[in-house]
């Protein structure tokens, strides 16, 4: 309002020329406030609507009406002059580059211009093939650091995508003037709303098209990227009818969202479309997956009923923001009740009530859930939203609607109307109704019986557990040294004595006791009880298949821990098959997927490790409530694959994201938090950031000893990390103390099993004695144990086992005179470790040396082609290795 007051000051001060009565030309403060409110409301109106408003005001307050008219007139003139000036400035600052050449393409015409840059239609100019592309060029006036960073981030995000529903990036570069650009596939099509209307798509067809966009957005979330500006103009449906998501100009990696929130607090950084923006975006708060879910909801609302979720034409920016943050939008069916003829024709319908009926119920509930003001009350993922739409299309109950039993029955009837129709032909209507009613009664009785059975089961379990711990009473057993272990052993006997005639309760208790034995590191007893639970479940005629699948999954994990790998694989595949037959979601199947991948990694890490990373990403994208599951997968993924520098940085970044995602107030998630923190300390050590690792590990060690005891698994992991840190600081005395302490603890914990952790601590001791003390015999002994146990614990395809073999073989070559044994170990390592990694380079150089010394130099030829990255990393852990490679090349 301030911008136009000076232009109308003279008008306010003069009486109307047509008035014969003197008019009070002084406005009170109350009138000024009223006038300001009227102006804010009228400035965005159409001219005719504003004139009508002024005409009605003249009947109430002529001075207010005339003043408002003068203000609006001055404001429109100011807008026209400013708009013309801005167009001139924009054209001068960013002249059209039509006809210029960028890379292999010539710019043919402008097809879009925005705040950051201009989009051109480009044609390939090198004559090799005919190709049209879209080229986005950053405006020269926008070449500040912030905008460059935003544009570069957009290019990097697009380069990471490979999905049919996201426009493909073809090339990037800079013009001779230093203007960055990127080249995209040119989409011949229309925005999704225009495509739907022009082709008269039905509601079902629109929903199927919308699910395609959900799939693209979910894919981006799987890459930990939020779009943050989902609207009709950013979705182009191509000639084949495939919707394509475009414009990731304000997209952000999820780990950068706090920074994004800080940027967007300033109005000049709000690049998103207001009408589609989530309330948290408007408020400048941190955003999450729920932001894109909200924007998809606004898009779905518009596709269904033909109007934006909020009317942007009749409101000022301030009013629009208030509506978005506080007003509950109309249901799509309510908007559809007054739909225009054009809206109905575009949806292949004839009357507004028919459109309202099509949207009422499920679709109203789905849209309403997506656009809740509170992010945590929306769908937890885009995948969940898409599945609800699929349920609606298949006439199944949707999650977004808390339906009654009658609603669920109606869904059943609608799904099976053909079958019910045939039955209706064969039977009288009354008989059909009676049959359905009796089925419902039977269902109710079955539900009641299950509730009674569950109550009996809970009572029996409680009584049994009380009896176990009563049997552990020293007074009853007449001995003072009764332990929990003895009480549990007594419980195993009681399972048969007390519950031989109730296999359901026996199965439940066997599973419970199995978990308790596992927490005490008695893996053999845990496995025995877990297999017993599976057997009992299979003997039950009415066993719940999903419960059986969970039991098979638990048994598979126990079999893996006890090194029965083939049995574990068979149990897990059975569980996976049951889950698939019953359409179980990722929240149910992730454990089976993870354990099968851990088994696969024993033989082929190149297959299993990327899939573990992908599983972790999918769980993380499902929201904060799946942080525990994502953390569990992450801990396994860390130990899979070669620890190259890029992977270490990626793992560190993921560890920090997971640490920020868990709720430390929850006991289970707190355990996961400290596991991830311990992994983070180890990752810092692998990057030679010893000071940071020690600082973090000191806090962890004190906490783990206090909570779990000094000889616990958690505390011993922190003790091992402290020993490795001391070794990297070259404090070999402290390193020996801590590493031997960890060795003693792990031997007790593993109980003679060839556990992978024994290999890890043995390898660390081998390095200590070789490098720190020059004690070759001790180093060889520990390296040999690491190589042997590493294969048994991690599998023959493990990169860690290959690393242990490499260090063992390299010392054998230098000291023991066993070149054949060393060469055999190195051949195995070379098959697994890439040449671009430290130990992969060392293994090749060592094997080449052994071959040349034995007169087989021709076989060494290919081994000496070491990438520069591999040499750099190898030199960090073995100074002088590069010189050795140079000498070997000279000997060929």
PDB file of N, CA and C in Angstrom, residues 84-169:
ATOM      1  N   UNK A  84       6.371  -2.830 -17.482  1.00  0.00           N
ATOM      2  CA  UNK A  84       7.052  -2.509 -18.743  1.00  0.00           C
ATOM      3  C   UNK A  84       8.540  -2.298 -18.517  1.00  0.00           C
ATOM      4  N   UNK A  85       8.854  -1.583 -17.417  1.00  0.00           N
ATOM      5  CA  UNK A  85      10.270  -1.348 -17.116  1.00  0.00           C
ATOM      6  C   UNK A  85      10.991  -2.657 -16.824  1.00  0.00           C
ATOM      7  N   UNK A  86      10.327  -3.557 -16.091  1.00  0.00           N
ATOM      8  CA  UNK A  86      10.949  -4.836 -15.763  1.00  0.00           C
ATOM      9  C   UNK A  86      11.182  -5.671 -17.020  1.00  0.00           C
ATOM     10  N   UNK A  87      10.205  -5.665 -17.920  1.00  0.00           N
ATOM     11  CA  UNK A  87      10.377  -6.418 -19.166  1.00  0.00           C
ATOM     12  C   UNK A  87      11.567  -5.885 -19.947  1.00  0.00           C
ATOM     13  N   UNK A  88      11.685  -4.545 -19.968  1.00  0.00           N
ATOM     14  CA  UNK A  88      12.824  -3.941 -20.676  1.00  0.00           C
ATOM     15  C   UNK A  88      14.135  -4.338 -20.019  1.00  0.00           C
ATOM     16  N   UNK A  89      14.159  -4.293 -18.683  1.00  0.00           N
ATOM     17  CA  UNK A  89      15.382  -4.654 -17.953  1.00  0.00           C
ATOM     18  C   UNK A  89      15.737  -6.116 -18.152  1.00  0.00           C
ATOM     19  N   UNK A  90      14.719  -6.977 -18.081  1.00  0.00           N
ATOM     20  CA  UNK A  90      14.966  -8.413 -18.254  1.00  0.00           C
ATOM     21  C   UNK A  90      15.526  -8.695 -19.633  1.00  0.00           C
ATOM     22  N   UNK A  91      14.905  -8.063 -20.632  1.00  0.00           N
ATOM     23  CA  UNK A  91      15.379  -8.270 -22.006  1.00  0.00           C
ATOM     24  C   UNK A  91      16.813  -7.778 -22.167  1.00  0.00           C
ATOM     25  N   UNK A  92      17.131  -6.662 -21.497  1.00  0.00           N
ATOM     26  CA  UNK A  92      18.490  -6.115 -21.603  1.00  0.00           C
ATOM     27  C   UNK A  92      19.494  -6.980 -20.859  1.00  0.00           C
ATOM     28  N   UNK A  93      19.082  -7.445 -19.676  1.00  0.00           N
ATOM     29  CA  UNK A  93      20.010  -8.246 -18.870  1.00  0.00           C
ATOM     30  C   UNK A  93      20.148  -9.660 -19.404  1.00  0.00           C
ATOM     31  N   UNK A  94      19.062 -10.214 -19.954  1.00  0.00           N
ATOM     32  CA  UNK A  94      19.088 -11.584 -20.459  1.00  0.00           C
ATOM     33  C   UNK A  94      18.550 -11.624 -21.871  1.00  0.00           C
ATOM     34  N   UNK A  95      19.286 -11.092 -22.840  1.00  0.00           N
ATOM     35  CA  UNK A  95      18.792 -11.089 -24.217  1.00  0.00           C
ATOM     36  C   UNK A  95      18.658 -12.512 -24.735  1.00  0.00           C
ATOM     37  N   UNK A  96      17.754 -12.693 -25.661  1.00  0.00           N
ATOM     38  CA  UNK A  96      17.545 -14.014 -26.228  1.00  0.00           C
ATOM     39  C   UNK A  96      18.819 -14.494 -26.920  1.00  0.00           C
ATOM     40  N   UNK A  97      19.103 -15.786 -26.728  1.00  0.00           N
ATOM     41  CA  UNK A  97      20.304 -16.375 -27.335  1.00  0.00           C
ATOM     42  C   UNK A  97      19.952 -17.246 -28.536  1.00  0.00           C
ATOM     43  N   UNK A  98      18.748 -17.047 -29.097  1.00  0.00           N
ATOM     44  CA  UNK A  98      18.327 -17.836 -30.250  1.00  0.00           C
ATOM     45  C   UNK A  98      19.361 -17.688 -31.365  1.00  0.00           C
ATOM     46  N   UNK A  99      19.752 -18.837 -31.949  1.00  0.00           N
ATOM     47  CA  UNK A  99      20.759 -18.851 -33.004  1.00  0.00           C
ATOM     48  C   UNK A  99      22.143 -19.184 -32.500  1.00  0.00           C
ATOM     49  N   UNK A 100      22.364 -19.040 -31.178  1.00  0.00           N
ATOM     50  CA  UNK A 100      23.687 -19.369 -30.627  1.00  0.00           C
ATOM     51  C   UNK A 100      23.850 -20.887 -30.582  1.00  0.00           C
ATOM     52  N   UNK A 101      25.122 -21.303 -30.441  1.00  0.00           N
ATOM     53  CA  UNK A 101      25.414 -22.733 -30.374  1.00  0.00           C
ATOM     54  C   UNK A 101      25.997 -23.066 -29.007  1.00  0.00           C
ATOM     55  N   UNK A 102      25.445 -24.121 -28.374  1.00  0.00           N
ATOM     56  CA  UNK A 102      25.947 -24.627 -27.103  1.00  0.00           C
ATOM     57  C   UNK A 102      26.292 -26.097 -27.294  1.00  0.00           C
ATOM     58  N   UNK A 103      27.580 -26.419 -27.229  1.00  0.00           N
ATOM     59  CA  UNK A 103      27.998 -27.799 -27.456  1.00  0.00           C
ATOM     60  C   UNK A 103      27.631 -28.250 -28.850  1.00  0.00           C
ATOM     61  N   UNK A 104      26.901 -29.357 -28.925  1.00  0.00           N
ATOM     62  CA  UNK A 104      26.515 -29.906 -30.231  1.00  0.00           C
ATOM     63  C   UNK A 104      25.174 -29.379 -30.709  1.00  0.00           C
ATOM     64  N   UNK A 105      24.596 -28.392 -29.988  1.00  0.00           N
ATOM     65  CA  UNK A 105      23.232 -27.971 -30.292  1.00  0.00           C
ATOM     66  C   UNK A 105      23.150 -26.471 -30.630  1.00  0.00           C
ATOM     67  N   UNK A 106      22.203 -26.148 -31.503  1.00  0.00           N
ATOM     68  CA  UNK A 106      21.879 -24.755 -31.829  1.00  0.00           C
ATOM     69  C   UNK A 106      20.558 -24.405 -31.159  1.00  0.00           C
ATOM     70  N   UNK A 107      20.486 -23.212 -30.561  1.00  0.00           N
ATOM     71  CA  UNK A 107      19.267 -22.771 -29.908  1.00  0.00           C
ATOM     72  C   UNK A 107      18.302 -22.247 -30.967  1.00  0.00           C
ATOM     73  N   UNK A 108      17.130 -22.866 -31.074  1.00  0.00           N
ATOM     74  CA  UNK A 108      16.188 -22.569 -32.146  1.00  0.00           C
ATOM     75  C   UNK A 108      15.167 -21.518 -31.717  1.00  0.00           C
ATOM     76  N   UNK A 109      14.598 -21.684 -30.518  1.00  0.00           N
ATOM     77  CA  UNK A 109      13.608 -20.705 -30.044  1.00  0.00           C
ATOM     78  C   UNK A 109      13.442 -20.852 -28.537  1.00  0.00           C
ATOM     79  N   UNK A 110      12.915 -19.782 -27.939  1.00  0.00           N
ATOM     80  CA  UNK A 110      12.602 -19.842 -26.517  1.00  0.00           C
ATOM     81  C   UNK A 110      11.313 -20.621 -26.319  1.00  0.00           C
ATOM     82  N   UNK A 111      11.314 -21.486 -25.304  1.00  0.00           N
ATOM     83  CA  UNK A 111      10.075 -22.199 -24.990  1.00  0.00           C
ATOM     84  C   UNK A 111       9.670 -21.963 -23.539  1.00  0.00           C
ATOM     85  N   UNK A 112      10.442 -21.141 -22.824  1.00  0.00           N
ATOM     86  CA  UNK A 112      10.085 -20.814 -21.448  1.00  0.00           C
ATOM     87  C   UNK A 112      11.114 -19.899 -20.832  1.00  0.00           C
ATOM     88  N   UNK A 113      10.667 -19.031 -19.936  1.00  0.00           N
ATOM     89  CA  UNK A 113      11.573 -18.120 -19.256  1.00  0.00           C
ATOM     90  C   UNK A 113      11.106 -17.975 -17.826  1.00  0.00           C
ATOM     91  N   UNK A 114      12.034 -18.089 -16.863  1.00  0.00           N
ATOM     92  CA  UNK A 114      11.688 -17.996 -15.451  1.00  0.00           C
ATOM     93  C   UNK A 114      12.672 -17.131 -14.709  1.00  0.00           C
ATOM     94  N   UNK A 115      12.570 -17.220 -13.370  1.00  0.00           N
ATOM     95  CA  UNK A 115      13.417 -16.369 -12.534  1.00  0.00           C
ATOM     96  C   UNK A 115      14.880 -16.729 -12.616  1.00  0.00           C
ATOM     97  N   UNK A 116      15.194 -18.014 -12.785  1.00  0.00           N
ATOM     98  CA  UNK A 116      16.598 -18.437 -12.793  1.00  0.00           C
ATOM     99  C   UNK A 116      17.204 -18.443 -14.190  1.00  0.00           C
ATOM    100  N   UNK A 117      16.399 -18.828 -15.174  1.00  0.00           N
ATOM    101  CA  UNK A 117      17.001 -18.971 -16.494  1.00  0.00           C
ATOM    102  C   UNK A 117      15.960 -19.069 -17.583  1.00  0.00           C
ATOM    103  N   UNK A 118      16.456 -19.345 -18.791  1.00  0.00           N
ATOM    104  CA  UNK A 118      15.612 -19.460 -19.971  1.00  0.00           C
ATOM    105  C   UNK A 118      15.748 -20.866 -20.533  1.00  0.00           C
ATOM    106  N   UNK A 119      14.625 -21.423 -20.993  1.00  0.00           N
ATOM    107  CA  UNK A 119      14.629 -22.744 -21.607  1.00  0.00           C
ATOM    108  C   UNK A 119      14.431 -22.570 -23.113  1.00  0.00           C
ATOM    109  N   UNK A 120      15.318 -23.189 -23.883  1.00  0.00           N
ATOM    110  CA  UNK A 120      15.279 -23.084 -25.344  1.00  0.00           C
ATOM    111  C   UNK A 120      15.018 -24.461 -25.959  1.00  0.00           C
ATOM    112  N   UNK A 121      14.391 -24.439 -27.116  1.00  0.00           N
ATOM    113  CA  UNK A 121      14.367 -25.619 -27.959  1.00  0.00           C
ATOM    114  C   UNK A 121      15.685 -25.653 -28.715  1.00  0.00           C
ATOM    115  N   UNK A 122      16.382 -26.774 -28.630  1.00  0.00           N
ATOM    116  CA  UNK A 122      17.657 -26.902 -29.325  1.00  0.00           C
ATOM    117  C   UNK A 122      17.615 -28.023 -30.348  1.00  0.00           C
ATOM    118  N   UNK A 123      18.405 -27.870 -31.404  1.00  0.00           N
ATOM    119  CA  UNK A 123      18.519 -28.919 -32.416  1.00  0.00           C
ATOM    120  C   UNK A 123      19.984 -29.283 -32.584  1.00  0.00           C
ATOM    121  N   UNK A 124      20.224 -30.560 -32.791  1.00  0.00           N
ATOM    122  CA  UNK A 124      21.600 -31.012 -32.961  1.00  0.00           C
ATOM    123  C   UNK A 124      22.185 -30.383 -34.232  1.00  0.00           C
ATOM    124  N   UNK A 125      23.392 -29.820 -34.093  1.00  0.00           N
ATOM    125  CA  UNK A 125      23.967 -29.050 -35.195  1.00  0.00           C
ATOM    126  C   UNK A 125      25.155 -29.738 -35.854  1.00  0.00           C
ATOM    127  N   UNK A 126      25.583 -30.909 -35.345  1.00  0.00           N
ATOM    128  CA  UNK A 126      26.784 -31.521 -35.923  1.00  0.00           C
ATOM    129  C   UNK A 126      26.467 -32.444 -37.098  1.00  0.00           C
ATOM    130  N   UNK A 127      25.169 -32.579 -37.431  1.00  0.00           N
ATOM    131  CA  UNK A 127      24.792 -33.338 -38.617  1.00  0.00           C
ATOM    132  C   UNK A 127      24.823 -34.836 -38.462  1.00  0.00           C
ATOM    133  N   UNK A 128      25.211 -35.354 -37.298  1.00  0.00           N
ATOM    134  CA  UNK A 128      25.309 -36.804 -37.130  1.00  0.00           C
ATOM    135  C   UNK A 128      23.931 -37.456 -37.048  1.00  0.00           C
ATOM    136  N   UNK A 129      23.054 -36.885 -36.249  1.00  0.00           N
ATOM    137  CA  UNK A 129      21.680 -37.378 -36.156  1.00  0.00           C
ATOM    138  C   UNK A 129      20.760 -36.177 -36.020  1.00  0.00           C
ATOM    139  N   UNK A 130      19.467 -36.390 -36.291  1.00  0.00           N
ATOM    140  CA  UNK A 130      18.470 -35.364 -36.056  1.00  0.00           C
ATOM    141  C   UNK A 130      17.929 -35.543 -34.643  1.00  0.00           C
ATOM    142  N   UNK A 131      18.004 -34.479 -33.865  1.00  0.00           N
ATOM    143  CA  UNK A 131      17.568 -34.587 -32.473  1.00  0.00           C
ATOM    144  C   UNK A 131      17.158 -33.218 -31.953  1.00  0.00           C
ATOM    145  N   UNK A 132      16.009 -33.181 -31.296  1.00  0.00           N
ATOM    146  CA  UNK A 132      15.561 -31.958 -30.638  1.00  0.00           C
ATOM    147  C   UNK A 132      15.648 -32.150 -29.127  1.00  0.00           C
ATOM    148  N   UNK A 133      16.083 -31.119 -28.427  1.00  0.00           N
ATOM    149  CA  UNK A 133      16.276 -31.189 -26.983  1.00  0.00           C
ATOM    150  C   UNK A 133      15.777 -29.894 -26.349  1.00  0.00           C
ATOM    151  N   UNK A 134      15.642 -29.919 -25.037  1.00  0.00           N
ATOM    152  CA  UNK A 134      15.349 -28.707 -24.272  1.00  0.00           C
ATOM    153  C   UNK A 134      16.623 -28.314 -23.524  1.00  0.00           C
ATOM    154  N   UNK A 135      17.004 -27.054 -23.604  1.00  0.00           N
ATOM    155  CA  UNK A 135      18.249 -26.586 -22.981  1.00  0.00           C
ATOM    156  C   UNK A 135      17.918 -25.446 -22.016  1.00  0.00           C
ATOM    157  N   UNK A 136      18.264 -25.650 -20.768  1.00  0.00           N
ATOM    158  CA  UNK A 136      18.031 -24.612 -19.758  1.00  0.00           C
ATOM    159  C   UNK A 136      19.341 -23.878 -19.511  1.00  0.00           C
ATOM    160  N   UNK A 137      19.332 -22.554 -19.694  1.00  0.00           N
ATOM    161  CA  UNK A 137      20.521 -21.724 -19.544  1.00  0.00           C
ATOM    162  C   UNK A 137      20.291 -20.757 -18.383  1.00  0.00           C
ATOM    163  N   UNK A 138      21.237 -20.680 -17.472  1.00  0.00           N
ATOM    164  CA  UNK A 138      21.118 -19.772 -16.332  1.00  0.00           C
ATOM    165  C   UNK A 138      21.331 -18.331 -16.800  1.00  0.00           C
ATOM    166  N   UNK A 139      20.432 -17.430 -16.375  1.00  0.00           N
ATOM    167  CA  UNK A 139      20.558 -16.027 -16.761  1.00  0.00           C
ATOM    168  C   UNK A 139      21.884 -15.453 -16.289  1.00  0.00           C
ATOM    169  N   UNK A 140      22.476 -14.612 -17.098  1.00  0.00           N
ATOM    170  CA  UNK A 140      23.758 -13.993 -16.741  1.00  0.00           C
ATOM    171  C   UNK A 140      23.638 -13.177 -15.463  1.00  0.00           C
ATOM    172  N   UNK A 141      22.475 -12.507 -15.280  1.00  0.00           N
ATOM    173  CA  UNK A 141      22.329 -11.671 -14.083  1.00  0.00           C
ATOM    174  C   UNK A 141      22.212 -12.497 -12.811  1.00  0.00           C
ATOM    175  N   UNK A 142      22.016 -13.824 -12.935  1.00  0.00           N
ATOM    176  CA  UNK A 142      21.847 -14.686 -11.760  1.00  0.00           C
ATOM    177  C   UNK A 142      23.129 -15.409 -11.364  1.00  0.00           C
ATOM    178  N   UNK A 143      24.255 -15.000 -11.924  1.00  0.00           N
ATOM    179  CA  UNK A 143      25.487 -15.753 -11.681  1.00  0.00           C
ATOM    180  C   UNK A 143      26.113 -15.404 -10.332  1.00  0.00           C
ATOM    181  N   UNK A 144      25.320 -15.333  -9.285  1.00  0.00           N
ATOM    182  CA  UNK A 144      25.870 -15.203  -7.937  1.00  0.00           C
ATOM    183  C   UNK A 144      26.103 -16.602  -7.378  1.00  0.00           C
ATOM    184  N   UNK A 145      26.837 -16.676  -6.279  1.00  0.00           N
ATOM    185  CA  UNK A 145      27.234 -17.984  -5.739  1.00  0.00           C
ATOM    186  C   UNK A 145      26.035 -18.830  -5.356  1.00  0.00           C
ATOM    187  N   UNK A 146      25.020 -18.204  -4.752  1.00  0.00           N
ATOM    188  CA  UNK A 146      23.864 -18.956  -4.281  1.00  0.00           C
ATOM    189  C   UNK A 146      23.101 -19.582  -5.448  1.00  0.00           C
ATOM    190  N   UNK A 147      22.879 -18.780  -6.513  1.00  0.00           N
ATOM    191  CA  UNK A 147      22.118 -19.292  -7.650  1.00  0.00           C
ATOM    192  C   UNK A 147      22.925 -20.325  -8.423  1.00  0.00           C
ATOM    193  N   UNK A 148      24.217 -20.086  -8.571  1.00  0.00           N
ATOM    194  CA  UNK A 148      25.072 -21.078  -9.220  1.00  0.00           C
ATOM    195  C   UNK A 148      25.015 -22.406  -8.468  1.00  0.00           C
ATOM    196  N   UNK A 149      25.078 -22.339  -7.137  1.00  0.00           N
ATOM    197  CA  UNK A 149      25.040 -23.550  -6.324  1.00  0.00           C
ATOM    198  C   UNK A 149      23.709 -24.270  -6.506  1.00  0.00           C
ATOM    199  N   UNK A 150      22.609 -23.485  -6.542  1.00  0.00           N
ATOM    200  CA  UNK A 150      21.289 -24.080  -6.744  1.00  0.00           C
ATOM    201  C   UNK A 150      21.206 -24.765  -8.114  1.00  0.00           C
ATOM    202  N   UNK A 151      21.727 -24.085  -9.160  1.00  0.00           N
ATOM    203  CA  UNK A 151      21.681 -24.635 -10.517  1.00  0.00           C
ATOM    204  C   UNK A 151      22.548 -25.893 -10.611  1.00  0.00           C
ATOM    205  N   UNK A 152      23.733 -25.860  -9.976  1.00  0.00           N
ATOM    206  CA  UNK A 152      24.601 -27.027  -9.989  1.00  0.00           C
ATOM    207  C   UNK A 152      23.950 -28.201  -9.262  1.00  0.00           C
ATOM    208  N   UNK A 153      23.273 -27.890  -8.153  1.00  0.00           N
ATOM    209  CA  UNK A 153      22.597 -28.950  -7.412  1.00  0.00           C
ATOM    210  C   UNK A 153      21.496 -29.570  -8.265  1.00  0.00           C
ATOM    211  N   UNK A 154      20.780 -28.735  -9.023  1.00  0.00           N
ATOM    212  CA  UNK A 154      19.734 -29.252  -9.909  1.00  0.00           C
ATOM    213  C   UNK A 154      20.341 -30.183 -10.953  1.00  0.00           C
ATOM    214  N   UNK A 155      21.496 -29.794 -11.523  1.00  0.00           N
ATOM    215  CA  UNK A 155      22.146 -30.647 -12.523  1.00  0.00           C
ATOM    216  C   UNK A 155      22.578 -31.985 -11.919  1.00  0.00           C
ATOM    217  N   UNK A 156      23.133 -31.930 -10.700  1.00  0.00           N
ATOM    218  CA  UNK A 156      23.589 -33.162 -10.050  1.00  0.00           C
ATOM    219  C   UNK A 156      22.423 -34.080  -9.715  1.00  0.00           C
ATOM    220  N   UNK A 157      21.322 -33.489  -9.266  1.00  0.00           N
ATOM    221  CA  UNK A 157      20.144 -34.296  -8.950  1.00  0.00           C
ATOM    222  C   UNK A 157      19.631 -34.991 -10.207  1.00  0.00           C
ATOM    223  N   UNK A 158      19.503 -34.242 -11.308  1.00  0.00           N
ATOM    224  CA  UNK A 158      19.004 -34.825 -12.551  1.00  0.00           C
ATOM    225  C   UNK A 158      19.942 -35.922 -13.064  1.00  0.00           C
ATOM    226  N   UNK A 159      21.246 -35.722 -12.903  1.00  0.00           N
ATOM    227  CA  UNK A 159      22.215 -36.719 -13.382  1.00  0.00           C
ATOM    228  C   UNK A 159      22.101 -38.025 -12.612  1.00  0.00           C
ATOM    229  N   UNK A 160      21.612 -37.961 -11.359  1.00  0.00           N
ATOM    230  CA  UNK A 160      21.523 -39.178 -10.544  1.00  0.00           C
ATOM    231  C   UNK A 160      20.258 -39.981 -10.837  1.00  0.00           C
ATOM    232  N   UNK A 161      19.329 -39.444 -11.655  1.00  0.00           N
ATOM    233  CA  UNK A 161      18.049 -40.099 -11.893  1.00  0.00           C
ATOM    234  C   UNK A 161      18.093 -40.968 -13.150  1.00  0.00           C
ATOM    235  N   UNK A 162      17.397 -42.096 -13.062  1.00  0.00           N
ATOM    236  CA  UNK A 162      17.203 -42.957 -14.227  1.00  0.00           C
ATOM    237  C   UNK A 162      15.830 -43.604 -14.067  1.00  0.00           C
ATOM    238  N   UNK A 163      14.795 -42.856 -14.450  1.00  0.00           N
ATOM    239  CA  UNK A 163      13.422 -43.319 -14.230  1.00  0.00           C
ATOM    240  C   UNK A 163      12.569 -42.849 -15.398  1.00  0.00           C
ATOM    241  N   UNK A 164      11.692 -43.723 -15.899  1.00  0.00           N
ATOM    242  CA  UNK A 164      10.872 -43.326 -17.065  1.00  0.00           C
ATOM    243  C   UNK A 164       9.926 -42.179 -16.771  1.00  0.00           C
ATOM    244  N   UNK A 165       9.648 -41.896 -15.507  1.00  0.00           N
ATOM    245  CA  UNK A 165       8.745 -40.814 -15.167  1.00  0.00           C
ATOM    246  C   UNK A 165       9.434 -39.507 -14.841  1.00  0.00           C
ATOM    247  N   UNK A 166      10.752 -39.432 -15.063  1.00  0.00           N
ATOM    248  CA  UNK A 166      11.506 -38.200 -14.822  1.00  0.00           C
ATOM    249  C   UNK A 166      12.292 -37.864 -16.091  1.00  0.00           C
ATOM    250  N   UNK A 167      12.150 -36.622 -16.547  1.00  0.00           N
ATOM    251  CA  UNK A 167      12.835 -36.214 -17.776  1.00  0.00           C
ATOM    252  C   UNK A 167      14.339 -36.460 -17.652  1.00  0.00           C
ATOM    253  N   UNK A 168      14.945 -37.026 -18.715  1.00  0.00           N
ATOM    254  CA  UNK A 168      16.342 -37.437 -18.677  1.00  0.00           C
ATOM    255  C   UNK A 168      17.290 -36.288 -18.975  1.00  0.00           C
ATOM    256  N   UNK A 169      18.377 -36.248 -18.205  1.00  0.00           N
ATOM    257  CA  UNK A 169      19.468 -35.307 -18.477  1.00  0.00           C
ATOM    258  C   UNK A 169      20.378 -35.901 -19.543  1.00  0.00           C
TER     259      UNK A 169
END
